[in-house]
Amino acid sequence: MANVFALLRLLPVSTQDKDAEILALRHQITVLERRPGRDRVRFAPSDRVFLAAPLHRLPRGVLRRARLLVRPDTVLHWHRALVSRRHTARSRPGRAARPRTVRPIRLLVPRPARENPG
C-alpha cells in the first residue's frame, strides 16, 4: 500500500525533479554511511554544495515532500550561501579593478584642502 501512495506522489513530478531527488537521496545515504556510531549527522561543506546545487531548482512543494535529513529551508540557505561565496570570490579586491593611486599623489591631495579650508 505504501508503494502505491509513493507512486501516486511521483506521478505529477517531472523527470528532472525525480532525478534531482534521487541524486539527493543517494548522497544522503552516503553521508549516513560515513558516520559510524554518531547520533547527529554532520554535513561537510562539499556535502552541502552537492545537495544544494540540484535541489534549489525544485519547486518548494516538491522540496517539502522530499525525504531530506535537513529542512528544505536549510537546503535553500545553503544554496544562497553558495551563491554569495561565489559572488564574493569574483568581486574581491585586487581582481580586474582600478589600480591604486601612487603614494606621492595621495600625499598631494590633502594639501590644497589644508591650505584653503574655506
PDB file of C-alpha atoms in Angstrom:
ATOM      1  CA  MET A   1       0.000   0.000   0.000  1.00  0.00           C
ATOM      2  CA  ALA A   2       2.869   2.377   0.793  1.00  0.00           C
ATOM      3  CA  ASN A   3       4.338   1.804  -2.677  1.00  0.00           C
ATOM      4  CA  VAL A   4       1.024   2.750  -4.284  1.00  0.00           C
ATOM      5  CA  PHE A   5       0.967   6.028  -2.393  1.00  0.00           C
ATOM      6  CA  ALA A   6       4.611   6.667  -3.273  1.00  0.00           C
ATOM      7  CA  LEU A   7       3.809   6.077  -6.939  1.00  0.00           C
ATOM      8  CA  LEU A   8       0.854   8.478  -6.778  1.00  0.00           C
ATOM      9  CA  ARG A   9       3.097  11.096  -5.200  1.00  0.00           C
ATOM     10  CA  LEU A  10       5.666  10.798  -8.001  1.00  0.00           C
ATOM     11  CA  LEU A  11       3.243  10.906 -10.946  1.00  0.00           C
ATOM     12  CA  PRO A  12       2.865  14.710 -11.202  1.00  0.00           C
ATOM     13  CA  VAL A  13       6.614  15.342 -10.737  1.00  0.00           C
ATOM     14  CA  SER A  14       8.812  15.904 -13.813  1.00  0.00           C
ATOM     15  CA  THR A  15      11.645  13.542 -14.720  1.00  0.00           C
ATOM     16  CA  GLN A  16      14.278  16.171 -13.963  1.00  0.00           C
ATOM     17  CA  ASP A  17      12.822  16.743 -10.494  1.00  0.00           C
ATOM     18  CA  LYS A  18      12.778  12.982  -9.859  1.00  0.00           C
ATOM     19  CA  ASP A  19      16.416  12.697 -10.914  1.00  0.00           C
ATOM     20  CA  ALA A  20      17.445  15.530  -8.593  1.00  0.00           C
ATOM     21  CA  GLU A  21      15.548  13.956  -5.701  1.00  0.00           C
ATOM     22  CA  ILE A  22      17.084  10.527  -6.339  1.00  0.00           C
ATOM     23  CA  LEU A  23      20.548  12.077  -6.519  1.00  0.00           C
ATOM     24  CA  ALA A  24      19.968  13.853  -3.208  1.00  0.00           C
ATOM     25  CA  LEU A  25      18.664  10.686  -1.541  1.00  0.00           C
ATOM     26  CA  ARG A  26      21.664   8.680  -2.703  1.00  0.00           C
ATOM     27  CA  HIS A  27      24.037  11.337  -1.414  1.00  0.00           C
ATOM     28  CA  GLN A  28      22.278  11.384   1.954  1.00  0.00           C
ATOM     29  CA  ILE A  29      22.746   7.613   2.189  1.00  0.00           C
ATOM     30  CA  THR A  30      26.457   8.137   1.513  1.00  0.00           C
ATOM     31  CA  VAL A  31      26.634  10.755   4.279  1.00  0.00           C
ATOM     32  CA  LEU A  32      24.847   8.417   6.706  1.00  0.00           C
ATOM     33  CA  GLU A  33      27.204   5.547   5.864  1.00  0.00           C
ATOM     34  CA  ARG A  34      30.204   7.789   6.615  1.00  0.00           C
ATOM     35  CA  ARG A  35      29.193   8.442  10.216  1.00  0.00           C
ATOM     36  CA  PRO A  36      29.666   5.232  12.203  1.00  0.00           C
ATOM     37  CA  GLY A  37      28.291   5.402  15.730  1.00  0.00           C
ATOM     38  CA  ARG A  38      27.371   9.093  15.748  1.00  0.00           C
ATOM     39  CA  ASP A  39      23.949  10.329  16.765  1.00  0.00           C
ATOM     40  CA  ARG A  40      23.945  13.547  14.753  1.00  0.00           C
ATOM     41  CA  VAL A  41      24.507  13.920  11.031  1.00  0.00           C
ATOM     42  CA  ARG A  42      27.279  16.368  10.134  1.00  0.00           C
ATOM     43  CA  PHE A  43      27.366  17.648   6.583  1.00  0.00           C
ATOM     44  CA  ALA A  44      30.758  18.670   5.226  1.00  0.00           C
ATOM     45  CA  PRO A  45      30.858  21.812   3.055  1.00  0.00           C
ATOM     46  CA  SER A  46      31.204  19.611  -0.032  1.00  0.00           C
ATOM     47  CA  ASP A  47      28.080  17.686   1.025  1.00  0.00           C
ATOM     48  CA  ARG A  48      26.171  20.937   1.366  1.00  0.00           C
ATOM     49  CA  VAL A  49      27.190  22.041  -2.110  1.00  0.00           C
ATOM     50  CA  PHE A  50      26.324  18.649  -3.557  1.00  0.00           C
ATOM     51  CA  LEU A  51      22.835  18.767  -2.016  1.00  0.00           C
ATOM     52  CA  ALA A  52      22.105  22.452  -2.569  1.00  0.00           C
ATOM     53  CA  ALA A  53      23.099  22.623  -6.239  1.00  0.00           C
ATOM     54  CA  PRO A  54      20.495  20.252  -7.715  1.00  0.00           C
ATOM     55  CA  LEU A  55      17.788  20.751  -5.094  1.00  0.00           C
ATOM     56  CA  HIS A  56      17.434  24.542  -5.288  1.00  0.00           C
ATOM     57  CA  ARG A  57      15.765  24.211  -8.708  1.00  0.00           C
ATOM     58  CA  LEU A  58      12.947  22.082  -7.359  1.00  0.00           C
ATOM     59  CA  PRO A  59       9.665  23.825  -6.624  1.00  0.00           C
ATOM     60  CA  ARG A  60       9.107  24.384  -2.911  1.00  0.00           C
ATOM     61  CA  GLY A  61       6.200  21.938  -2.830  1.00  0.00           C
ATOM     62  CA  VAL A  62       8.338  19.139  -4.263  1.00  0.00           C
ATOM     63  CA  LEU A  63      11.205  20.089  -1.984  1.00  0.00           C
ATOM     64  CA  ARG A  64       8.972  19.926   1.082  1.00  0.00           C
ATOM     65  CA  ARG A  65       7.724  16.452   0.144  1.00  0.00           C
ATOM     66  CA  ALA A  66      11.249  15.119  -0.439  1.00  0.00           C
ATOM     67  CA  ARG A  67      12.720  12.921   2.258  1.00  0.00           C
ATOM     68  CA  LEU A  68      15.633  15.033   3.442  1.00  0.00           C
ATOM     69  CA  LEU A  69      17.776  14.858   6.564  1.00  0.00           C
ATOM     70  CA  VAL A  70      17.553  18.638   6.840  1.00  0.00           C
ATOM     71  CA  ARG A  71      14.692  21.082   6.429  1.00  0.00           C
ATOM     72  CA  PRO A  72      14.068  22.391   2.904  1.00  0.00           C
ATOM     73  CA  ASP A  73      14.745  25.927   4.152  1.00  0.00           C
ATOM     74  CA  THR A  74      18.208  24.770   5.217  1.00  0.00           C
ATOM     75  CA  VAL A  75      18.934  23.497   1.706  1.00  0.00           C
ATOM     76  CA  LEU A  76      17.816  26.835   0.267  1.00  0.00           C
ATOM     77  CA  HIS A  77      20.000  28.646   2.824  1.00  0.00           C
ATOM     78  CA  TRP A  78      22.983  26.522   1.750  1.00  0.00           C
ATOM     79  CA  HIS A  79      22.340  27.487  -1.866  1.00  0.00           C
ATOM     80  CA  ARG A  80      22.122  31.211  -1.026  1.00  0.00           C
ATOM     81  CA  ALA A  81      25.418  30.932   0.874  1.00  0.00           C
ATOM     82  CA  LEU A  82      26.993  29.117  -2.085  1.00  0.00           C
ATOM     83  CA  VAL A  83      25.943  31.867  -4.492  1.00  0.00           C
ATOM     84  CA  SER A  84      27.076  34.533  -2.037  1.00  0.00           C
ATOM     85  CA  ARG A  85      30.532  32.966  -1.671  1.00  0.00           C
ATOM     86  CA  ARG A  86      30.844  32.699  -5.438  1.00  0.00           C
ATOM     87  CA  HIS A  87      29.932  36.359  -5.865  1.00  0.00           C
ATOM     88  CA  THR A  88      32.323  37.407  -3.106  1.00  0.00           C
ATOM     89  CA  ALA A  89      35.186  35.455  -4.660  1.00  0.00           C
ATOM     90  CA  ARG A  90      34.604  37.069  -8.032  1.00  0.00           C
ATOM     91  CA  SER A  91      34.396  40.611  -6.681  1.00  0.00           C
ATOM     92  CA  ARG A  92      37.175  40.513  -4.112  1.00  0.00           C
ATOM     93  CA  PRO A  93      39.686  43.385  -4.137  1.00  0.00           C
ATOM     94  CA  GLY A  94      42.593  43.117  -6.494  1.00  0.00           C
ATOM     95  CA  ARG A  95      40.793  41.439  -9.366  1.00  0.00           C
ATOM     96  CA  ALA A  96      40.406  43.493 -12.532  1.00  0.00           C
ATOM     97  CA  ALA A  97      39.852  46.664 -10.569  1.00  0.00           C
ATOM     98  CA  ARG A  98      41.241  50.163 -10.838  1.00  0.00           C
ATOM     99  CA  PRO A  99      44.910  50.282  -9.793  1.00  0.00           C
ATOM    100  CA  ARG A 100      45.825  52.035  -6.558  1.00  0.00           C
ATOM    101  CA  THR A 101      46.862  55.671  -6.661  1.00  0.00           C
ATOM    102  CA  VAL A 102      50.585  56.120  -6.247  1.00  0.00           C
ATOM    103  CA  ARG A 103      51.782  57.403  -2.880  1.00  0.00           C
ATOM    104  CA  PRO A 104      53.050  60.868  -3.955  1.00  0.00           C
ATOM    105  CA  ILE A 105      49.648  61.742  -5.417  1.00  0.00           C
ATOM    106  CA  ARG A 106      47.861  60.517  -2.297  1.00  0.00           C
ATOM    107  CA  LEU A 107      50.071  62.828  -0.224  1.00  0.00           C
ATOM    108  CA  LEU A 108      49.397  65.832  -2.505  1.00  0.00           C
ATOM    109  CA  VAL A 109      45.609  65.611  -2.486  1.00  0.00           C
ATOM    110  CA  PRO A 110      45.009  66.723   1.152  1.00  0.00           C
ATOM    111  CA  ARG A 111      47.471  69.640   0.839  1.00  0.00           C
ATOM    112  CA  PRO A 112      45.132  72.037  -1.063  1.00  0.00           C
ATOM    113  CA  ALA A 113      42.396  71.282   1.470  1.00  0.00           C
ATOM    114  CA  ARG A 114      44.706  72.259   4.325  1.00  0.00           C
ATOM    115  CA  GLU A 115      45.876  75.418   2.542  1.00  0.00           C
ATOM    116  CA  ASN A 116      42.388  76.586   1.633  1.00  0.00           C
ATOM    117  CA  PRO A 117      39.967  75.466   4.401  1.00  0.00           C
ATOM    118  CA  GLY A 118      37.166  77.740   3.167  1.00  0.00           C
TER     119      GLY A 118
END
